[in-house]
Amino acid sequence: MSDLNKHFEPKNFSDKVALSFTKFLRFLADTFFKKRYGHRAVVLETVAAVPGMVAGMLIHLKSLRKIEDDKGWIKTLLEEAENERMHLMTFVHIAKPTAIERFIIMIAQFIFIITYAIIYIVSQRTAHRIVGYFEEEAVISYTEYLNELEAGTIPDQPAPEIAINYWNLPLHATLKDVVRVIRDDEAGHRDVNHTFADLINIKKNKETINKSNKEKKESGEEILD
């Protein structure tokens, strides 16, 4: 459980922006869905499947443009997008979204694709940190969902066939089992995106140090001249 409770403390302005953005979206989700966890999952998983695809595409284009290796990032991000899509496909069978929720999905996806693409172009570090914080909130939401299921507040039900096949669950698996494996997926995406943000941060710090050293060296050479 300690692994599920992991939280990345913001260390700079970029991290604080990412956390504030995430908390704002969490507030909207809590206000609109309250404890309708299945319906919340349908809408939010639609949005959650966007970052991996958008980031993967932008890194793919950058790799082609600069003729450089992506170091495995594209594959990881596209796998994340596919995994989030399967979360959505699973919860569609469980929650059976209404017409208005399907409309919200269309609008939310359109807005978030554009928003996230702009954020990623401006600051990859902030974009990955946002997803890391998104996934932290997802872990919290699925833990709350599981608690409600275990308490009997929300009735349990057989796991959809699509979930049993995708996660290789036992044939007698229930919604509780599905929520557990999805929560584990989200914890994994959380760690990957926070790690990506950290790697970008390290790279930027090295570039800043190298630039500073170069300027000092050039300044010293000018004095000697």
PDB file of C-alpha atoms in Angstrom:
ATOM      1  CA  MET A   1       0.000   0.000   0.000  1.00  0.00           C
ATOM      2  CA  SER A   2       2.938   2.358   0.619  1.00  0.00           C
ATOM      3  CA  ASP A   3       3.752   2.134  -3.107  1.00  0.00           C
ATOM      4  CA  LEU A   4       0.192   3.161  -3.966  1.00  0.00           C
ATOM      5  CA  ASN A   5       0.473   6.171  -1.672  1.00  0.00           C
ATOM      6  CA  LYS A   6       3.591   7.583  -3.355  1.00  0.00           C
ATOM      7  CA  HIS A   7       3.482  11.321  -4.015  1.00  0.00           C
ATOM      8  CA  PHE A   8       6.045  13.454  -5.826  1.00  0.00           C
ATOM      9  CA  GLU A   9       6.600  16.681  -3.909  1.00  0.00           C
ATOM     10  CA  PRO A  10       6.880  19.654  -6.314  1.00  0.00           C
ATOM     11  CA  LYS A  11      10.445  20.971  -6.476  1.00  0.00           C
ATOM     12  CA  ASN A  12      10.188  23.894  -8.877  1.00  0.00           C
ATOM     13  CA  PHE A  13       7.727  26.209 -10.599  1.00  0.00           C
ATOM     14  CA  SER A  14       7.054  23.682 -13.375  1.00  0.00           C
ATOM     15  CA  ASP A  15       6.066  21.026 -10.817  1.00  0.00           C
ATOM     16  CA  LYS A  16       3.803  23.467  -8.959  1.00  0.00           C
ATOM     17  CA  VAL A  17       2.015  24.407 -12.186  1.00  0.00           C
ATOM     18  CA  ALA A  18       1.516  20.720 -12.991  1.00  0.00           C
ATOM     19  CA  LEU A  19       0.122  19.962  -9.517  1.00  0.00           C
ATOM     20  CA  SER A  20      -2.192  23.005  -9.518  1.00  0.00           C
ATOM     21  CA  PHE A  21      -3.554  22.075 -12.955  1.00  0.00           C
ATOM     22  CA  THR A  22      -4.190  18.523 -11.772  1.00  0.00           C
ATOM     23  CA  LYS A  23      -5.913  19.618  -8.551  1.00  0.00           C
ATOM     24  CA  PHE A  24      -8.172  21.932 -10.563  1.00  0.00           C
ATOM     25  CA  LEU A  25      -9.265  19.065 -12.831  1.00  0.00           C
ATOM     26  CA  ARG A  26      -9.722  16.833  -9.766  1.00  0.00           C
ATOM     27  CA  PHE A  27     -12.032  19.467  -8.269  1.00  0.00           C
ATOM     28  CA  LEU A  28     -14.132  19.512 -11.460  1.00  0.00           C
ATOM     29  CA  ALA A  29     -14.335  15.703 -11.515  1.00  0.00           C
ATOM     30  CA  ASP A  30     -15.324  15.509  -7.834  1.00  0.00           C
ATOM     31  CA  THR A  31     -17.945  18.212  -8.284  1.00  0.00           C
ATOM     32  CA  PHE A  32     -19.553  16.641 -11.353  1.00  0.00           C
ATOM     33  CA  PHE A  33     -19.315  12.905 -10.608  1.00  0.00           C
ATOM     34  CA  LYS A  34     -19.136  12.803  -6.784  1.00  0.00           C
ATOM     35  CA  LYS A  35     -19.126   9.032  -5.960  1.00  0.00           C
ATOM     36  CA  ARG A  36     -20.294   7.748  -9.347  1.00  0.00           C
ATOM     37  CA  TYR A  37     -16.912   6.100  -9.828  1.00  0.00           C
ATOM     38  CA  GLY A  38     -17.834   4.033 -12.870  1.00  0.00           C
ATOM     39  CA  HIS A  39     -19.103   7.053 -14.808  1.00  0.00           C
ATOM     40  CA  ARG A  40     -16.123   9.113 -13.635  1.00  0.00           C
ATOM     41  CA  ALA A  41     -13.796   6.420 -14.954  1.00  0.00           C
ATOM     42  CA  VAL A  42     -15.464   6.412 -18.388  1.00  0.00           C
ATOM     43  CA  VAL A  43     -14.911  10.152 -18.890  1.00  0.00           C
ATOM     44  CA  LEU A  44     -11.496  10.419 -17.221  1.00  0.00           C
ATOM     45  CA  GLU A  45     -10.029   7.351 -18.955  1.00  0.00           C
ATOM     46  CA  THR A  46     -10.952   8.966 -22.269  1.00  0.00           C
ATOM     47  CA  VAL A  47      -8.813  11.935 -21.280  1.00  0.00           C
ATOM     48  CA  ALA A  48      -6.100   9.739 -19.722  1.00  0.00           C
ATOM     49  CA  ALA A  49      -5.587   7.929 -23.026  1.00  0.00           C
ATOM     50  CA  VAL A  50      -4.649  11.200 -24.763  1.00  0.00           C
ATOM     51  CA  PRO A  51      -1.208  12.144 -23.272  1.00  0.00           C
ATOM     52  CA  GLY A  52       0.607   8.951 -24.248  1.00  0.00           C
ATOM     53  CA  MET A  53      -0.598   9.163 -27.848  1.00  0.00           C
ATOM     54  CA  VAL A  54       0.084  12.898 -28.201  1.00  0.00           C
ATOM     55  CA  ALA A  55       3.517  12.692 -26.552  1.00  0.00           C
ATOM     56  CA  GLY A  56       4.426   9.589 -28.555  1.00  0.00           C
ATOM     57  CA  MET A  57       3.500  11.321 -31.809  1.00  0.00           C
ATOM     58  CA  LEU A  58       5.433  14.505 -30.979  1.00  0.00           C
ATOM     59  CA  ILE A  59       8.548  12.555 -29.930  1.00  0.00           C
ATOM     60  CA  HIS A  60       8.211  10.446 -33.091  1.00  0.00           C
ATOM     61  CA  LEU A  61       8.190  13.587 -35.241  1.00  0.00           C
ATOM     62  CA  LYS A  62      11.103  15.060 -33.273  1.00  0.00           C
ATOM     63  CA  SER A  63      13.079  11.841 -33.740  1.00  0.00           C
ATOM     64  CA  LEU A  64      12.486  11.995 -37.503  1.00  0.00           C
ATOM     65  CA  ARG A  65      13.273  15.707 -37.679  1.00  0.00           C
ATOM     66  CA  LYS A  66      16.507  15.521 -35.702  1.00  0.00           C
ATOM     67  CA  ILE A  67      17.423  12.015 -36.909  1.00  0.00           C
ATOM     68  CA  GLU A  68      18.077  10.815 -33.371  1.00  0.00           C
ATOM     69  CA  ASP A  69      17.080   7.800 -31.280  1.00  0.00           C
ATOM     70  CA  ASP A  70      14.063   8.163 -28.971  1.00  0.00           C
ATOM     71  CA  LYS A  71      15.597   5.799 -26.348  1.00  0.00           C
ATOM     72  CA  GLY A  72      12.405   3.751 -26.134  1.00  0.00           C
ATOM     73  CA  TRP A  73      10.126   6.599 -25.073  1.00  0.00           C
ATOM     74  CA  ILE A  74       7.741   6.292 -28.034  1.00  0.00           C
ATOM     75  CA  LYS A  75       6.983   2.605 -27.417  1.00  0.00           C
ATOM     76  CA  THR A  76       6.448   3.218 -23.699  1.00  0.00           C
ATOM     77  CA  LEU A  77       4.088   6.144 -24.281  1.00  0.00           C
ATOM     78  CA  LEU A  78       2.040   4.379 -26.963  1.00  0.00           C
ATOM     79  CA  GLU A  79       1.698   1.321 -24.715  1.00  0.00           C
ATOM     80  CA  GLU A  80       0.457   3.635 -21.970  1.00  0.00           C
ATOM     81  CA  ALA A  81      -2.143   5.128 -24.325  1.00  0.00           C
ATOM     82  CA  GLU A  82      -3.322   1.645 -25.343  1.00  0.00           C
ATOM     83  CA  ASN A  83      -3.544   0.542 -21.713  1.00  0.00           C
ATOM     84  CA  GLU A  84      -5.632   3.587 -20.797  1.00  0.00           C
ATOM     85  CA  ARG A  85      -7.884   2.895 -23.789  1.00  0.00           C
ATOM     86  CA  MET A  86      -8.506  -0.610 -22.464  1.00  0.00           C
ATOM     87  CA  HIS A  87      -9.468   0.899 -19.112  1.00  0.00           C
ATOM     88  CA  LEU A  88     -12.103   2.894 -20.988  1.00  0.00           C
ATOM     89  CA  MET A  89     -13.354  -0.104 -22.964  1.00  0.00           C
ATOM     90  CA  THR A  90     -13.744  -1.989 -19.685  1.00  0.00           C
ATOM     91  CA  PHE A  91     -15.694   0.727 -17.877  1.00  0.00           C
ATOM     92  CA  VAL A  92     -18.006   1.291 -20.831  1.00  0.00           C
ATOM     93  CA  HIS A  93     -19.327  -2.235 -20.124  1.00  0.00           C
ATOM     94  CA  ILE A  94     -19.625  -1.484 -16.398  1.00  0.00           C
ATOM     95  CA  ALA A  95     -21.037   2.053 -16.293  1.00  0.00           C
ATOM     96  CA  LYS A  96     -22.885   2.185 -19.632  1.00  0.00           C
ATOM     97  CA  PRO A  97     -22.437   5.934 -20.225  1.00  0.00           C
ATOM     98  CA  THR A  98     -25.442   8.093 -20.967  1.00  0.00           C
ATOM     99  CA  ALA A  99     -25.844  10.269 -24.066  1.00  0.00           C
ATOM    100  CA  ILE A 100     -24.772  13.393 -22.155  1.00  0.00           C
ATOM    101  CA  GLU A 101     -21.667  11.625 -20.819  1.00  0.00           C
ATOM    102  CA  ARG A 102     -20.756  10.556 -24.351  1.00  0.00           C
ATOM    103  CA  PHE A 103     -21.121  14.191 -25.426  1.00  0.00           C
ATOM    104  CA  ILE A 104     -18.895  15.303 -22.527  1.00  0.00           C
ATOM    105  CA  ILE A 105     -16.332  12.695 -23.610  1.00  0.00           C
ATOM    106  CA  MET A 106     -16.208  14.161 -27.124  1.00  0.00           C
ATOM    107  CA  ILE A 107     -15.790  17.731 -25.873  1.00  0.00           C
ATOM    108  CA  ALA A 108     -13.278  16.825 -23.146  1.00  0.00           C
ATOM    109  CA  GLN A 109     -11.142  14.798 -25.539  1.00  0.00           C
ATOM    110  CA  PHE A 110     -11.084  17.543 -28.183  1.00  0.00           C
ATOM    111  CA  ILE A 111     -10.110  20.213 -25.660  1.00  0.00           C
ATOM    112  CA  PHE A 112      -7.508  18.076 -23.915  1.00  0.00           C
ATOM    113  CA  ILE A 113      -5.781  16.938 -27.117  1.00  0.00           C
ATOM    114  CA  ILE A 114      -5.123  20.550 -28.091  1.00  0.00           C
ATOM    115  CA  THR A 115      -4.267  21.653 -24.545  1.00  0.00           C
ATOM    116  CA  TYR A 116      -1.855  18.806 -23.874  1.00  0.00           C
ATOM    117  CA  ALA A 117      -0.159  19.151 -27.265  1.00  0.00           C
ATOM    118  CA  ILE A 118       0.508  22.842 -26.555  1.00  0.00           C
ATOM    119  CA  ILE A 119       1.802  22.060 -23.047  1.00  0.00           C
ATOM    120  CA  TYR A 120       4.079  19.323 -24.427  1.00  0.00           C
ATOM    121  CA  ILE A 121       5.516  21.594 -27.104  1.00  0.00           C
ATOM    122  CA  VAL A 122       6.163  24.365 -24.574  1.00  0.00           C
ATOM    123  CA  SER A 123       7.490  22.145 -21.763  1.00  0.00           C
ATOM    124  CA  GLN A 124       7.855  18.368 -21.968  1.00  0.00           C
ATOM    125  CA  ARG A 125       8.896  18.266 -18.313  1.00  0.00           C
ATOM    126  CA  THR A 126       5.675  19.962 -17.173  1.00  0.00           C
ATOM    127  CA  ALA A 127       3.579  17.745 -19.455  1.00  0.00           C
ATOM    128  CA  HIS A 128       4.983  14.510 -18.011  1.00  0.00           C
ATOM    129  CA  ARG A 129       4.715  15.859 -14.471  1.00  0.00           C
ATOM    130  CA  ILE A 130       1.038  16.630 -15.100  1.00  0.00           C
ATOM    131  CA  VAL A 131       0.438  13.029 -16.162  1.00  0.00           C
ATOM    132  CA  GLY A 132       2.365  11.805 -13.117  1.00  0.00           C
ATOM    133  CA  TYR A 133       0.043  13.816 -10.886  1.00  0.00           C
ATOM    134  CA  PHE A 134      -3.005  12.714 -12.906  1.00  0.00           C
ATOM    135  CA  GLU A 135      -2.073   9.123 -12.183  1.00  0.00           C
ATOM    136  CA  GLU A 136      -1.552   9.841  -8.485  1.00  0.00           C
ATOM    137  CA  GLU A 137      -5.136  11.105  -8.377  1.00  0.00           C
ATOM    138  CA  ALA A 138      -6.303   8.079 -10.382  1.00  0.00           C
ATOM    139  CA  VAL A 139      -4.738   5.745  -7.807  1.00  0.00           C
ATOM    140  CA  ILE A 140      -6.561   7.634  -5.049  1.00  0.00           C
ATOM    141  CA  SER A 141      -9.889   7.476  -6.930  1.00  0.00           C
ATOM    142  CA  TYR A 142      -9.597   3.748  -7.647  1.00  0.00           C
ATOM    143  CA  THR A 143      -8.660   3.093  -4.020  1.00  0.00           C
ATOM    144  CA  GLU A 144     -11.817   4.940  -2.939  1.00  0.00           C
ATOM    145  CA  TYR A 145     -13.813   2.960  -5.511  1.00  0.00           C
ATOM    146  CA  LEU A 146     -12.381  -0.330  -4.199  1.00  0.00           C
ATOM    147  CA  ASN A 147     -13.155   0.666  -0.604  1.00  0.00           C
ATOM    148  CA  GLU A 148     -16.796   1.301  -1.558  1.00  0.00           C
ATOM    149  CA  LEU A 149     -16.972  -2.088  -3.300  1.00  0.00           C
ATOM    150  CA  GLU A 150     -15.445  -3.917  -0.348  1.00  0.00           C
ATOM    151  CA  ALA A 151     -17.787  -2.141   2.077  1.00  0.00           C
ATOM    152  CA  GLY A 152     -20.774  -3.142  -0.045  1.00  0.00           C
ATOM    153  CA  THR A 153     -21.822   0.461  -0.610  1.00  0.00           C
ATOM    154  CA  ILE A 154     -21.444  -0.169  -4.335  1.00  0.00           C
ATOM    155  CA  PRO A 155     -22.611  -3.643  -5.412  1.00  0.00           C
ATOM    156  CA  ASP A 156     -19.932  -5.897  -6.874  1.00  0.00           C
ATOM    157  CA  GLN A 157     -20.541  -7.578 -10.215  1.00  0.00           C
ATOM    158  CA  PRO A 158     -18.834 -10.076 -12.546  1.00  0.00           C
ATOM    159  CA  ALA A 159     -15.861  -8.698 -14.456  1.00  0.00           C
ATOM    160  CA  PRO A 160     -16.557  -7.913 -18.140  1.00  0.00           C
ATOM    161  CA  GLU A 161     -15.186 -10.456 -20.589  1.00  0.00           C
ATOM    162  CA  ILE A 162     -12.954  -7.811 -22.183  1.00  0.00           C
ATOM    163  CA  ALA A 163     -11.224  -7.250 -18.822  1.00  0.00           C
ATOM    164  CA  ILE A 164     -10.806 -10.969 -18.141  1.00  0.00           C
ATOM    165  CA  ASN A 165      -9.156 -11.443 -21.543  1.00  0.00           C
ATOM    166  CA  TYR A 166      -6.937  -8.349 -21.377  1.00  0.00           C
ATOM    167  CA  TRP A 167      -5.572  -8.867 -17.852  1.00  0.00           C
ATOM    168  CA  ASN A 168      -5.785 -12.685 -17.895  1.00  0.00           C
ATOM    169  CA  LEU A 169      -8.088 -12.650 -14.881  1.00  0.00           C
ATOM    170  CA  PRO A 170      -9.792 -15.789 -13.518  1.00  0.00           C
ATOM    171  CA  LEU A 171     -13.169 -16.522 -15.103  1.00  0.00           C
ATOM    172  CA  HIS A 172     -14.871 -15.877 -11.746  1.00  0.00           C
ATOM    173  CA  ALA A 173     -13.203 -12.436 -11.369  1.00  0.00           C
ATOM    174  CA  THR A 174     -15.357  -9.535 -10.223  1.00  0.00           C
ATOM    175  CA  LEU A 175     -15.324  -5.753 -10.480  1.00  0.00           C
ATOM    176  CA  LYS A 176     -13.097  -5.634  -7.380  1.00  0.00           C
ATOM    177  CA  ASP A 177     -10.394  -7.554  -9.249  1.00  0.00           C
ATOM    178  CA  VAL A 178     -10.710  -5.238 -12.245  1.00  0.00           C
ATOM    179  CA  VAL A 179     -10.358  -2.112 -10.106  1.00  0.00           C
ATOM    180  CA  ARG A 180      -7.249  -3.578  -8.429  1.00  0.00           C
ATOM    181  CA  VAL A 181      -5.427  -4.302 -11.713  1.00  0.00           C
ATOM    182  CA  ILE A 182      -6.397  -0.942 -13.185  1.00  0.00           C
ATOM    183  CA  ARG A 183      -5.161   0.801 -10.047  1.00  0.00           C
ATOM    184  CA  ASP A 184      -1.834  -1.038 -10.407  1.00  0.00           C
ATOM    185  CA  ASP A 185      -1.645   0.114 -14.046  1.00  0.00           C
ATOM    186  CA  GLU A 186      -2.174   3.716 -12.974  1.00  0.00           C
ATOM    187  CA  ALA A 187       0.543   3.434 -10.320  1.00  0.00           C
ATOM    188  CA  GLY A 188       2.920   2.214 -13.031  1.00  0.00           C
ATOM    189  CA  HIS A 189       2.051   5.112 -15.351  1.00  0.00           C
ATOM    190  CA  ARG A 190       2.547   7.495 -12.425  1.00  0.00           C
ATOM    191  CA  ASP A 191       6.089   6.260 -11.836  1.00  0.00           C
ATOM    192  CA  VAL A 192       7.004   6.271 -15.544  1.00  0.00           C
ATOM    193  CA  ASN A 193       5.853   9.842 -16.139  1.00  0.00           C
ATOM    194  CA  HIS A 194       7.464  11.220 -12.987  1.00  0.00           C
ATOM    195  CA  THR A 195      10.686   9.471 -14.055  1.00  0.00           C
ATOM    196  CA  PHE A 196      10.451  10.994 -17.548  1.00  0.00           C
ATOM    197  CA  ALA A 197       9.987  14.451 -16.002  1.00  0.00           C
ATOM    198  CA  ASP A 198      13.008  13.850 -13.738  1.00  0.00           C
ATOM    199  CA  LEU A 199      15.164  12.760 -16.690  1.00  0.00           C
ATOM    200  CA  ILE A 200      14.222  15.884 -18.646  1.00  0.00           C
ATOM    201  CA  ASN A 201      15.009  17.975 -15.567  1.00  0.00           C
ATOM    202  CA  ILE A 202      18.449  16.361 -15.207  1.00  0.00           C
ATOM    203  CA  LYS A 203      19.147  16.965 -18.899  1.00  0.00           C
ATOM    204  CA  LYS A 204      18.155  20.633 -18.607  1.00  0.00           C
ATOM    205  CA  ASN A 205      20.333  21.096 -15.504  1.00  0.00           C
ATOM    206  CA  LYS A 206      23.332  19.562 -17.301  1.00  0.00           C
ATOM    207  CA  GLU A 207      22.774  21.836 -20.297  1.00  0.00           C
ATOM    208  CA  THR A 208      22.587  24.871 -17.993  1.00  0.00           C
ATOM    209  CA  ILE A 209      25.805  23.878 -16.193  1.00  0.00           C
ATOM    210  CA  ASN A 210      27.626  23.201 -19.484  1.00  0.00           C
ATOM    211  CA  LYS A 211      26.465  26.536 -20.887  1.00  0.00           C
ATOM    212  CA  SER A 212      27.612  28.340 -17.732  1.00  0.00           C
ATOM    213  CA  ASN A 213      31.019  26.623 -17.818  1.00  0.00           C
ATOM    214  CA  LYS A 214      31.416  27.491 -21.499  1.00  0.00           C
ATOM    215  CA  GLU A 215      30.615  31.149 -20.828  1.00  0.00           C
ATOM    216  CA  LYS A 216      33.116  31.251 -17.943  1.00  0.00           C
ATOM    217  CA  LYS A 217      35.785  29.666 -20.126  1.00  0.00           C
ATOM    218  CA  GLU A 218      35.178  32.142 -22.947  1.00  0.00           C
ATOM    219  CA  SER A 219      35.204  35.022 -20.461  1.00  0.00           C
ATOM    220  CA  GLY A 220      38.543  33.808 -19.047  1.00  0.00           C
ATOM    221  CA  GLU A 221      40.036  33.546 -22.520  1.00  0.00           C
ATOM    222  CA  GLU A 222      38.970  37.117 -23.292  1.00  0.00           C
ATOM    223  CA  ILE A 223      40.688  38.377 -20.132  1.00  0.00           C
ATOM    224  CA  LEU A 224      43.896  36.544 -21.076  1.00  0.00           C
ATOM    225  CA  ASP A 225      43.777  38.081 -24.519  1.00  0.00           C
TER     226      ASP A 225
END
